[in-house]
Amino acid sequence: MSKVACPAILVSSIASGQGKTTVTAALARFHRNQGRRVRVFKTGPDFIDPRFLQAAIGRRVFNLDLWMVGAAQSKALLYKAACNSDLILVEGSMGLYDGTPSAADLACEFGIPVAAVIDAGAMAQTFGAVARGLKSYRDIPFAGVIANRVASANHASMLAESVPADIRLLASLPKTGASFPERHLGLVQAAELRDLDDKLNHLAQMVAQSGLTALPDPVEFAPSDVPRPERLSGRPVLAVARDAVFSFIYPANLLCLINQGVKLRFFSPLADEPIPPADALYLPGGYPELHAVTLGSNRRWTDSVRSFAAAQKPIYAECGGMMALFETIATIDGVEHAMAGLLPGRTAMRGRLSALGLQSLALDQGELRGHTFHYSELETPLEPALRCVPQRSGKGEAVYRSGSITASYLHAYFPSSPVAAASLLFGSR
């Protein structure tokens, strides 16, 4: 296989909250509306932003990361996209140079030029200084800067005059009511916005009026030989909770399972659906704290998960999925809500982050990589059966085992070790 060229740009910023997702979604919807085949990726561990980007183009959005996903798999994803696309957009996470690896590292690895979004709403000539710092901090492929939340034509003129001559001001985008609302783990989920399609079309029109309409320069992407995972014997059936509560699921995780021959059956605990017939159960993370009253009172769901555990069928629960298995959840107002009661103890929401960062879990079958990101804290008499290892520093998340249940705050990225992921989900097969 030979290299393939495709126009590509990496949309980054100085920090979170600058409007990266809004700008990336706006560009994606604009080019899709022009009839172009657009593929979008999100750097780092993230479940929420990709749903907005997916809505913008009507296609799945996969994550790229040099550590969690790995350079080889990230390379393979980009190459496959380049073979069948007219444009590749990559949204960075946090600030351009934040994290190890960072969005800048990924841009350098694959030669993707960076367009830096800067919220100019509370600045004028300082915009130019920030632009210079972003470009000169390291030697990276740099396409230019995008001024976001610009107040007026006069404001835009001041910003343009401040930009150094060797940096392109790609566009000045106005303040807009079509920006996406936020909550404690990031943006409000895309599925909760009934007017999302209207917002995306409004954003696309904003791009059209800004002049940010030309395709970026082509980037050459090389092929990567990533072997497909071996198929599991017997084609096991996995029940997967998927709704507004259990929504933090990497598309790559599901694809990894399908490639191993796993049959997936989705159901909604929030809609009080019982677990469908299956060999094992996967409870992903999400927002049990936002739906604690309903989730705790749904008898068909609760009875089915208790019966599933009593039958000693494997249950794997991540973060919010784990929270739903303990006795209670205390919401931010201090009110206790009953949960499934399969694990002893309680979780309590806090007003600040309890943990954030990349982590790995060493199993006999391989090293499974992922991340942790939660505002709740756990009180339980259970002793950890295993403990994750932080990629940089801090405390590794505990992995609890009780009966057929394996539970942790870790959000695992299954393709990092398909065999290890299968062992967590199905036990020994």
Tab-separated table of C-alpha atoms in Angstrom:
chain	number	residue	atom	x	y	z
A	1	MET	CA	0.000	0.000	0.000
A	2	SER	CA	1.230	3.494	-0.834
A	3	LYS	CA	0.697	6.823	0.876
A	4	VAL	CA	-2.589	8.654	0.325
A	5	ALA	CA	-3.020	12.441	0.356
A	6	CYS	CA	-6.097	14.111	1.849
A	7	PRO	CA	-6.751	17.698	3.027
A	8	ALA	CA	-6.506	17.733	6.819
A	9	ILE	CA	-6.433	20.160	9.733
A	10	LEU	CA	-6.158	19.756	13.516
A	11	VAL	CA	-8.337	22.224	15.433
A	12	SER	CA	-6.747	23.026	18.795
A	13	SER	CA	-6.644	25.931	21.228
A	14	ILE	CA	-5.001	27.457	24.286
A	15	ALA	CA	-7.285	25.617	26.729
A	16	SER	CA	-10.628	23.948	27.195
A	17	GLY	CA	-13.690	26.142	26.774
A	18	GLN	CA	-12.377	28.147	23.804
A	19	GLY	CA	-14.888	26.697	21.331
A	20	LYS	CA	-12.908	23.898	19.645
A	21	THR	CA	-15.874	21.535	19.409
A	22	THR	CA	-18.190	24.245	18.088
A	23	VAL	CA	-15.675	25.314	15.427
A	24	THR	CA	-14.838	21.740	14.412
A	25	ALA	CA	-18.523	20.826	14.173
A	26	ALA	CA	-19.197	24.003	12.190
A	27	LEU	CA	-16.461	23.169	9.680
A	28	ALA	CA	-17.611	19.554	9.461
A	29	ARG	CA	-21.243	20.463	8.788
A	30	PHE	CA	-20.293	23.180	6.276
A	31	HIS	CA	-18.156	20.845	4.169
A	32	ARG	CA	-20.680	18.030	4.465
A	33	ASN	CA	-23.361	20.414	3.188
A	34	GLN	CA	-21.094	21.105	0.213
A	35	GLY	CA	-21.296	17.419	-0.657
A	36	ARG	CA	-17.822	16.511	0.584
A	37	ARG	CA	-16.956	13.274	2.353
A	38	VAL	CA	-15.792	14.415	5.781
A	39	ARG	CA	-14.163	12.320	8.501
A	40	VAL	CA	-13.665	13.721	11.985
A	41	PHE	CA	-11.528	12.470	14.874
A	42	LYS	CA	-11.094	13.569	18.492
A	43	THR	CA	-7.741	13.466	20.260
A	44	GLY	CA	-7.419	11.943	23.694
A	45	PRO	CA	-10.028	10.192	25.825
A	46	ASP	CA	-13.439	11.769	25.249
A	47	PHE	CA	-16.984	10.432	24.906
A	48	ILE	CA	-18.994	13.657	24.759
A	49	ASP	CA	-17.447	15.887	22.078
A	50	PRO	CA	-17.390	13.086	19.475
A	51	ARG	CA	-21.205	12.865	19.618
A	52	PHE	CA	-21.504	16.472	18.441
A	53	LEU	CA	-18.976	15.851	15.704
A	54	GLN	CA	-20.798	12.672	14.722
A	55	ALA	CA	-24.056	14.606	14.470
A	56	ALA	CA	-22.342	17.126	12.202
A	57	ILE	CA	-21.340	14.544	9.588
A	58	GLY	CA	-23.608	11.558	10.246
A	59	ARG	CA	-20.656	9.172	10.704
A	60	ARG	CA	-18.898	7.623	13.677
A	61	VAL	CA	-16.099	9.655	15.230
A	62	PHE	CA	-13.104	7.724	16.532
A	63	ASN	CA	-10.459	8.817	19.039
A	64	LEU	CA	-6.796	9.363	18.230
A	65	ASP	CA	-4.103	9.282	20.905
A	66	LEU	CA	-0.439	8.313	20.797
A	67	TRP	CA	-0.628	6.518	24.164
A	68	MET	CA	-4.140	5.165	24.754
A	69	VAL	CA	-4.976	4.382	21.119
A	70	GLY	CA	-1.316	4.081	20.155
A	71	ALA	CA	0.630	5.489	17.226
A	72	ALA	CA	0.096	2.426	15.018
A	73	GLN	CA	-3.682	2.328	15.457
A	74	SER	CA	-3.983	6.117	15.123
A	75	LYS	CA	-1.976	5.883	11.906
A	76	ALA	CA	-4.238	3.116	10.599
A	77	LEU	CA	-7.395	5.103	11.384
A	78	LEU	CA	-6.084	8.174	9.587
A	79	TYR	CA	-4.939	6.205	6.554
A	80	LYS	CA	-8.287	4.469	6.194
A	81	ALA	CA	-10.070	7.820	6.451
A	82	ALA	CA	-7.758	9.416	3.885
A	83	CYS	CA	-8.526	6.666	1.380
A	84	ASN	CA	-12.234	7.494	1.378
A	85	SER	CA	-12.548	11.186	2.293
A	86	ASP	CA	-12.316	14.678	0.874
A	87	LEU	CA	-11.430	16.217	4.241
A	88	ILE	CA	-10.111	15.056	7.616
A	89	LEU	CA	-10.755	17.166	10.708
A	90	VAL	CA	-9.156	16.374	14.061
A	91	GLU	CA	-10.343	18.135	17.210
A	92	GLY	CA	-7.693	18.465	19.876
A	93	SER	CA	-8.291	18.077	23.608
A	94	MET	CA	-7.596	20.746	26.256
A	95	GLY	CA	-4.827	23.112	25.104
A	96	LEU	CA	-2.488	22.491	22.178
A	97	TYR	CA	0.487	21.532	24.361
A	98	ASP	CA	-1.415	20.029	27.296
A	99	GLY	CA	-0.844	16.411	28.246
A	100	THR	CA	1.746	13.806	27.422
A	101	PRO	CA	1.168	13.060	24.618
A	102	SER	CA	-0.487	16.305	23.503
A	103	ALA	CA	-2.421	17.410	20.444
A	104	ALA	CA	0.823	19.040	19.283
A	105	ASP	CA	2.583	15.671	19.531
A	106	LEU	CA	-0.086	14.103	17.347
A	107	ALA	CA	0.142	16.945	14.818
A	108	CYS	CA	3.899	16.432	14.556
A	109	GLU	CA	3.614	12.641	14.360
A	110	PHE	CA	1.337	12.772	11.333
A	111	GLY	CA	2.212	16.154	9.845
A	112	ILE	CA	-1.275	17.630	10.309
A	113	PRO	CA	-1.288	21.470	10.382
A	114	VAL	CA	-2.827	23.100	13.456
A	115	ALA	CA	-5.559	25.725	13.381
A	116	ALA	CA	-5.630	27.288	16.854
A	117	VAL	CA	-8.986	28.586	18.114
A	118	ILE	CA	-8.615	31.528	20.512
A	119	ASP	CA	-11.561	32.952	22.439
A	120	ALA	CA	-11.087	36.646	21.721
A	121	GLY	CA	-14.204	37.751	23.586
A	122	ALA	CA	-12.268	39.339	26.455
A	123	MET	CA	-9.143	40.552	24.657
A	124	ALA	CA	-7.978	42.791	21.844
A	125	GLN	CA	-4.303	43.226	20.828
A	126	THR	CA	-3.189	40.543	23.280
A	127	PHE	CA	-4.670	38.140	20.738
A	128	GLY	CA	-1.529	38.555	18.639
A	129	ALA	CA	0.738	37.739	21.565
A	130	VAL	CA	-1.205	34.560	22.295
A	131	ALA	CA	-1.054	33.584	18.627
A	132	ARG	CA	2.710	34.102	18.558
A	133	GLY	CA	3.186	32.023	21.691
A	134	LEU	CA	1.174	29.114	20.313
A	135	LYS	CA	3.158	29.058	17.071
A	136	SER	CA	6.643	29.592	18.490
A	137	TYR	CA	6.497	27.459	21.649
A	138	ARG	CA	7.523	24.401	19.599
A	139	ASP	CA	8.299	23.630	15.987
A	140	ILE	CA	4.977	22.216	14.797
A	141	PRO	CA	3.016	22.344	11.533
A	142	PHE	CA	0.964	25.500	12.049
A	143	ALA	CA	-1.800	26.635	9.682
A	144	GLY	CA	-2.879	29.726	11.592
A	145	VAL	CA	-5.344	31.001	14.192
A	146	ILE	CA	-9.103	31.419	14.359
A	147	ALA	CA	-10.521	34.272	16.428
A	148	ASN	CA	-13.666	33.042	18.167
A	149	ARG	CA	-16.522	34.957	19.848
A	150	VAL	CA	-15.657	38.225	18.146
A	151	ALA	CA	-17.963	41.073	19.203
A	152	SER	CA	-17.972	43.383	16.183
A	153	ALA	CA	-16.277	44.394	12.935
A	154	ASN	CA	-14.148	46.887	14.890
A	155	HIS	CA	-13.120	44.155	17.320
A	156	ALA	CA	-12.197	41.899	14.397
A	157	SER	CA	-10.063	44.683	12.912
A	158	MET	CA	-8.098	45.133	16.149
A	159	LEU	CA	-7.480	41.408	16.356
A	160	ALA	CA	-6.286	41.228	12.748
A	161	GLU	CA	-3.865	44.122	13.262
A	162	SER	CA	-2.321	42.379	16.284
A	163	VAL	CA	-1.462	39.127	14.502
A	164	PRO	CA	2.236	38.816	13.555
A	165	ALA	CA	2.981	38.853	9.838
A	166	ASP	CA	4.184	35.253	9.790
A	167	ILE	CA	0.886	33.905	11.221
A	168	ARG	CA	-2.302	33.575	9.198
A	169	LEU	CA	-5.565	34.763	10.712
A	170	LEU	CA	-7.792	32.122	9.168
A	171	ALA	CA	-11.109	33.628	10.250
A	172	SER	CA	-12.926	35.754	12.794
A	173	LEU	CA	-16.058	34.022	14.052
A	174	PRO	CA	-18.800	35.974	15.862
A	175	LYS	CA	-20.431	35.195	19.155
A	176	THR	CA	-23.301	32.815	18.524
A	177	GLY	CA	-26.245	31.383	20.376
A	178	ALA	CA	-25.591	28.101	18.587
A	179	SER	CA	-22.678	27.200	20.885
A	180	PHE	CA	-23.107	23.989	22.854
A	181	PRO	CA	-24.080	24.147	26.589
A	182	GLU	CA	-21.887	22.607	29.296
A	183	ARG	CA	-22.140	20.662	32.565
A	184	HIS	CA	-19.712	19.133	35.071
A	185	LEU	CA	-18.112	16.493	32.799
A	186	GLY	CA	-17.992	18.777	29.756
A	187	LEU	CA	-20.645	19.560	27.181
A	188	VAL	CA	-24.263	18.554	27.648
A	189	GLN	CA	-24.777	15.353	25.670
A	190	ALA	CA	-25.663	15.819	22.011
A	191	ALA	CA	-28.742	13.594	22.278
A	192	GLU	CA	-30.262	16.008	24.818
A	193	LEU	CA	-30.364	18.943	22.379
A	194	ARG	CA	-33.531	18.727	20.313
A	195	ASP	CA	-32.448	21.629	18.123
A	196	LEU	CA	-28.942	20.280	17.493
A	197	ASP	CA	-29.401	19.924	13.733
A	198	ASP	CA	-30.602	23.525	13.481
A	199	LYS	CA	-27.606	24.656	15.544
A	200	LEU	CA	-25.219	22.780	13.258
A	201	ASN	CA	-26.718	24.302	10.121
A	202	HIS	CA	-26.516	27.751	11.722
A	203	LEU	CA	-22.850	27.114	12.501
A	204	ALA	CA	-22.242	25.981	8.925
A	205	GLN	CA	-23.733	29.248	7.681
A	206	MET	CA	-21.444	31.124	10.066
A	207	VAL	CA	-18.463	29.388	8.455
A	208	ALA	CA	-19.737	30.325	5.003
A	209	GLN	CA	-19.970	33.985	5.983
A	210	SER	CA	-16.544	33.986	7.669
A	211	GLY	CA	-14.660	32.984	4.536
A	212	LEU	CA	-13.239	29.880	6.259
A	213	THR	CA	-14.461	27.792	3.345
A	214	ALA	CA	-11.391	26.591	1.457
A	215	LEU	CA	-10.085	23.084	1.948
A	216	PRO	CA	-6.783	22.915	3.840
A	217	ASP	CA	-3.658	21.659	2.101
A	218	PRO	CA	-3.394	17.894	1.502
A	219	VAL	CA	-1.452	15.782	3.994
A	220	GLU	CA	0.136	12.473	3.070
A	221	PHE	CA	-0.915	9.547	5.266
A	222	ALA	CA	1.019	6.281	5.298
A	223	PRO	CA	-0.529	2.833	5.809
A	224	SER	CA	-0.158	0.970	9.085
A	225	ASP	CA	-0.309	-2.770	9.522
A	226	VAL	CA	-2.476	-3.360	12.597
A	227	PRO	CA	-3.597	-7.005	12.900
A	228	ARG	CA	-7.261	-7.705	13.504
A	229	PRO	CA	-7.976	-9.300	16.897
A	230	GLU	CA	-8.517	-13.040	17.026
A	231	ARG	CA	-12.115	-14.179	17.154
A	232	LEU	CA	-13.447	-15.589	20.416
A	233	SER	CA	-14.760	-19.106	20.430
A	234	GLY	CA	-18.523	-19.702	20.427
A	235	ARG	CA	-19.496	-16.175	19.314
A	236	PRO	CA	-20.443	-14.931	22.806
A	237	VAL	CA	-23.366	-12.546	23.313
A	238	LEU	CA	-22.763	-9.338	25.248
A	239	ALA	CA	-25.575	-7.221	26.669
A	240	VAL	CA	-24.595	-3.535	26.554
A	241	ALA	CA	-26.450	-0.847	28.492
A	242	ARG	CA	-26.853	2.189	26.232
A	243	ASP	CA	-28.991	5.251	26.973
A	244	ALA	CA	-28.690	8.720	28.547
A	245	VAL	CA	-27.269	7.133	31.730
A	246	PHE	CA	-24.868	4.628	30.165
A	247	SER	CA	-23.513	6.627	27.249
A	248	PHE	CA	-19.723	6.723	27.584
A	249	ILE	CA	-18.865	4.086	24.995
A	250	TYR	CA	-15.976	4.335	22.558
A	251	PRO	CA	-17.134	3.345	19.044
A	252	ALA	CA	-13.762	1.596	18.750
A	253	ASN	CA	-14.673	-0.598	21.737
A	254	LEU	CA	-17.798	-1.865	20.040
A	255	LEU	CA	-15.986	-2.389	16.743
A	256	CYS	CA	-13.228	-4.284	18.565
A	257	LEU	CA	-15.807	-6.624	20.086
A	258	ILE	CA	-17.570	-7.152	16.763
A	259	ASN	CA	-14.223	-7.986	15.135
A	260	GLN	CA	-13.723	-10.630	17.829
A	261	GLY	CA	-17.023	-12.241	16.870
A	262	VAL	CA	-19.037	-10.864	19.801
A	263	LYS	CA	-22.760	-10.376	19.226
A	264	LEU	CA	-23.953	-7.133	20.861
A	265	ARG	CA	-27.429	-6.650	22.317
A	266	PHE	CA	-28.265	-3.139	23.504
A	267	PHE	CA	-30.858	-2.229	26.102
A	268	SER	CA	-31.857	0.744	28.248
A	269	PRO	CA	-31.919	0.508	32.054
A	270	LEU	CA	-33.270	4.087	32.090
A	271	ALA	CA	-36.313	2.893	30.123
A	272	ASP	CA	-36.618	0.033	32.648
A	273	GLU	CA	-35.698	-2.596	30.076
A	274	PRO	CA	-34.419	-5.867	31.520
A	275	ILE	CA	-31.106	-7.335	30.442
A	276	PRO	CA	-31.621	-9.291	27.201
A	277	PRO	CA	-30.442	-12.916	26.985
A	278	ALA	CA	-26.640	-12.756	27.015
A	279	ASP	CA	-23.458	-14.437	28.221
A	280	ALA	CA	-22.116	-11.281	29.892
A	281	LEU	CA	-23.100	-7.696	30.723
A	282	TYR	CA	-21.249	-4.448	30.005
A	283	LEU	CA	-22.256	-1.342	31.988
A	284	PRO	CA	-20.370	1.663	30.563
A	285	GLY	CA	-19.924	4.982	32.289
A	286	GLY	CA	-22.213	7.971	32.007
A	287	TYR	CA	-24.504	10.017	34.235
A	288	PRO	CA	-26.306	7.867	36.823
A	289	GLU	CA	-26.311	10.873	39.167
A	290	LEU	CA	-28.521	12.853	36.778
A	291	HIS	CA	-31.134	10.090	36.597
A	292	ALA	CA	-30.733	8.535	40.039
A	293	VAL	CA	-34.425	8.717	40.977
A	294	THR	CA	-35.617	6.970	37.832
A	295	LEU	CA	-32.788	4.446	37.693
A	296	GLY	CA	-33.222	3.447	41.319
A	297	SER	CA	-36.975	2.953	40.975
A	298	ASN	CA	-36.867	0.905	37.758
A	299	ARG	CA	-37.760	-2.521	39.080
A	300	ARG	CA	-37.478	-4.553	35.870
A	301	TRP	CA	-33.919	-3.334	35.324
A	302	THR	CA	-32.934	-3.789	38.972
A	303	ASP	CA	-34.437	-7.279	39.219
A	304	SER	CA	-32.760	-8.365	35.983
A	305	VAL	CA	-29.272	-7.230	36.988
A	306	ARG	CA	-29.647	-8.935	40.372
A	307	SER	CA	-30.756	-12.138	38.670
A	308	PHE	CA	-27.861	-11.855	36.220
A	309	ALA	CA	-25.382	-11.580	39.082
A	310	ALA	CA	-27.073	-14.404	41.019
A	311	ALA	CA	-26.582	-16.633	37.962
A	312	GLN	CA	-22.844	-15.866	38.183
A	313	LYS	CA	-22.774	-14.389	34.700
A	314	PRO	CA	-19.891	-11.929	34.176
A	315	ILE	CA	-20.667	-8.253	34.716
A	316	TYR	CA	-18.114	-5.581	33.783
A	317	ALA	CA	-18.920	-2.057	35.005
A	318	GLU	CA	-17.017	1.181	34.342
A	319	CYS	CA	-17.308	4.406	36.353
A	320	GLY	CA	-21.021	5.358	36.150
A	321	GLY	CA	-21.840	1.722	35.445
A	322	MET	CA	-20.027	0.785	38.644
A	323	MET	CA	-21.848	3.510	40.591
A	324	ALA	CA	-25.179	1.959	39.590
A	325	LEU	CA	-24.175	-1.348	41.213
A	326	PHE	CA	-23.459	0.004	44.700
A	327	GLU	CA	-26.113	0.473	47.377
A	328	THR	CA	-26.682	4.209	46.963
A	329	ILE	CA	-25.649	7.341	45.082
A	330	ALA	CA	-25.564	10.652	46.961
A	331	THR	CA	-26.256	13.450	44.501
A	332	ILE	CA	-24.638	16.891	44.810
A	333	ASP	CA	-27.523	18.066	47.036
A	334	GLY	CA	-26.686	15.302	49.526
A	335	VAL	CA	-29.803	13.202	48.843
A	336	GLU	CA	-29.229	9.432	48.857
A	337	HIS	CA	-30.759	7.364	46.057
A	338	ALA	CA	-30.989	3.579	46.109
A	339	MET	CA	-29.151	1.682	43.372
A	340	ALA	CA	-28.889	-2.044	42.538
A	341	GLY	CA	-27.145	-2.951	45.815
A	342	LEU	CA	-24.915	-5.634	44.302
A	343	LEU	CA	-21.766	-4.070	45.745
A	344	PRO	CA	-21.462	-2.840	49.351
A	345	GLY	CA	-20.999	0.897	49.808
A	346	ARG	CA	-22.003	4.209	48.315
A	347	THR	CA	-20.785	6.811	45.862
A	348	ALA	CA	-21.152	10.538	46.487
A	349	MET	CA	-20.957	13.408	44.010
A	350	ARG	CA	-18.505	16.193	44.775
A	351	GLY	CA	-18.256	19.740	43.502
A	352	ARG	CA	-14.796	19.179	42.067
A	353	LEU	CA	-12.877	16.583	40.102
A	354	SER	CA	-11.841	13.538	42.096
A	355	ALA	CA	-9.630	12.008	39.408
A	356	LEU	CA	-8.474	12.773	35.875
A	357	GLY	CA	-5.825	11.169	33.681
A	358	LEU	CA	-4.624	8.285	31.564
A	359	GLN	CA	-4.208	4.935	33.324
A	360	SER	CA	-3.408	1.336	32.435
A	361	LEU	CA	-4.382	-2.018	33.879
A	362	ALA	CA	-1.972	-4.947	33.721
A	363	LEU	CA	-3.712	-8.306	33.299
A	364	ASP	CA	-2.310	-11.743	32.524
A	365	GLN	CA	-3.704	-11.347	29.000
A	366	GLY	CA	-2.046	-7.959	28.348
A	367	GLU	CA	-1.984	-4.278	29.274
A	368	LEU	CA	-5.303	-2.504	28.864
A	369	ARG	CA	-5.076	1.263	28.544
A	370	GLY	CA	-7.711	3.892	29.244
A	371	HIS	CA	-8.462	6.867	31.436
A	372	THR	CA	-10.279	8.049	34.537
A	373	PHE	CA	-12.466	11.150	34.866
A	374	HIS	CA	-15.026	11.496	37.671
A	375	TYR	CA	-16.517	13.867	40.212
A	376	SER	CA	-17.767	11.166	42.569
A	377	GLU	CA	-15.996	9.446	45.432
A	378	LEU	CA	-16.496	5.863	46.571
A	379	GLU	CA	-16.920	4.524	50.109
A	380	THR	CA	-16.795	0.716	50.263
A	381	PRO	CA	-15.455	-2.033	52.508
A	382	LEU	CA	-14.314	-3.936	49.399
A	383	GLU	CA	-10.575	-4.327	48.987
A	384	PRO	CA	-9.170	-3.763	45.492
A	385	ALA	CA	-8.427	-6.959	43.597
A	386	LEU	CA	-6.171	-5.016	41.236
A	387	ARG	CA	-5.005	-1.457	40.838
A	388	CYS	CA	-4.421	0.583	37.717
A	389	VAL	CA	-1.190	2.455	37.047
A	390	PRO	CA	-1.316	6.181	36.175
A	391	GLN	CA	0.459	7.104	32.974
A	392	ARG	CA	2.130	10.049	34.736
A	393	SER	CA	1.431	10.468	38.451
A	394	GLY	CA	-1.277	10.207	41.089
A	395	LYS	CA	-3.185	7.264	42.465
A	396	GLY	CA	-4.165	4.330	40.317
A	397	GLU	CA	-7.866	3.451	40.227
A	398	ALA	CA	-8.930	0.353	42.154
A	399	VAL	CA	-10.461	-2.608	40.357
A	400	TYR	CA	-13.020	-4.432	42.503
A	401	ARG	CA	-14.182	-8.015	42.131
A	402	SER	CA	-17.179	-9.479	43.884
A	403	GLY	CA	-18.734	-12.701	42.683
A	404	SER	CA	-19.021	-12.403	38.904
A	405	ILE	CA	-18.695	-8.582	38.974
A	406	THR	CA	-15.593	-6.640	37.918
A	407	ALA	CA	-15.899	-2.890	38.459
A	408	SER	CA	-13.672	0.176	38.366
A	409	TYR	CA	-13.599	3.891	37.650
A	410	LEU	CA	-11.313	3.057	34.706
A	411	HIS	CA	-12.738	3.703	31.231
A	412	ALA	CA	-10.907	1.057	29.204
A	413	TYR	CA	-10.012	1.401	25.533
A	414	PHE	CA	-10.544	-2.172	24.353
A	415	PRO	CA	-8.412	-2.086	21.152
A	416	SER	CA	-5.318	-1.375	23.273
A	417	SER	CA	-5.495	-5.074	24.216
A	418	PRO	CA	-8.492	-6.939	22.770
A	419	VAL	CA	-7.567	-10.165	24.581
A	420	ALA	CA	-7.350	-8.404	27.947
A	421	ALA	CA	-10.667	-6.626	27.288
A	422	ALA	CA	-12.348	-9.947	26.472
A	423	SER	CA	-11.041	-11.421	29.733
A	424	LEU	CA	-12.641	-8.593	31.716
A	425	LEU	CA	-15.952	-8.953	29.917
A	426	PHE	CA	-16.277	-12.711	29.693
A	427	GLY	CA	-13.768	-14.143	32.154
A	428	SER	CA	-12.000	-17.327	31.051
A	429	ARG	CA	-13.288	-18.737	27.793
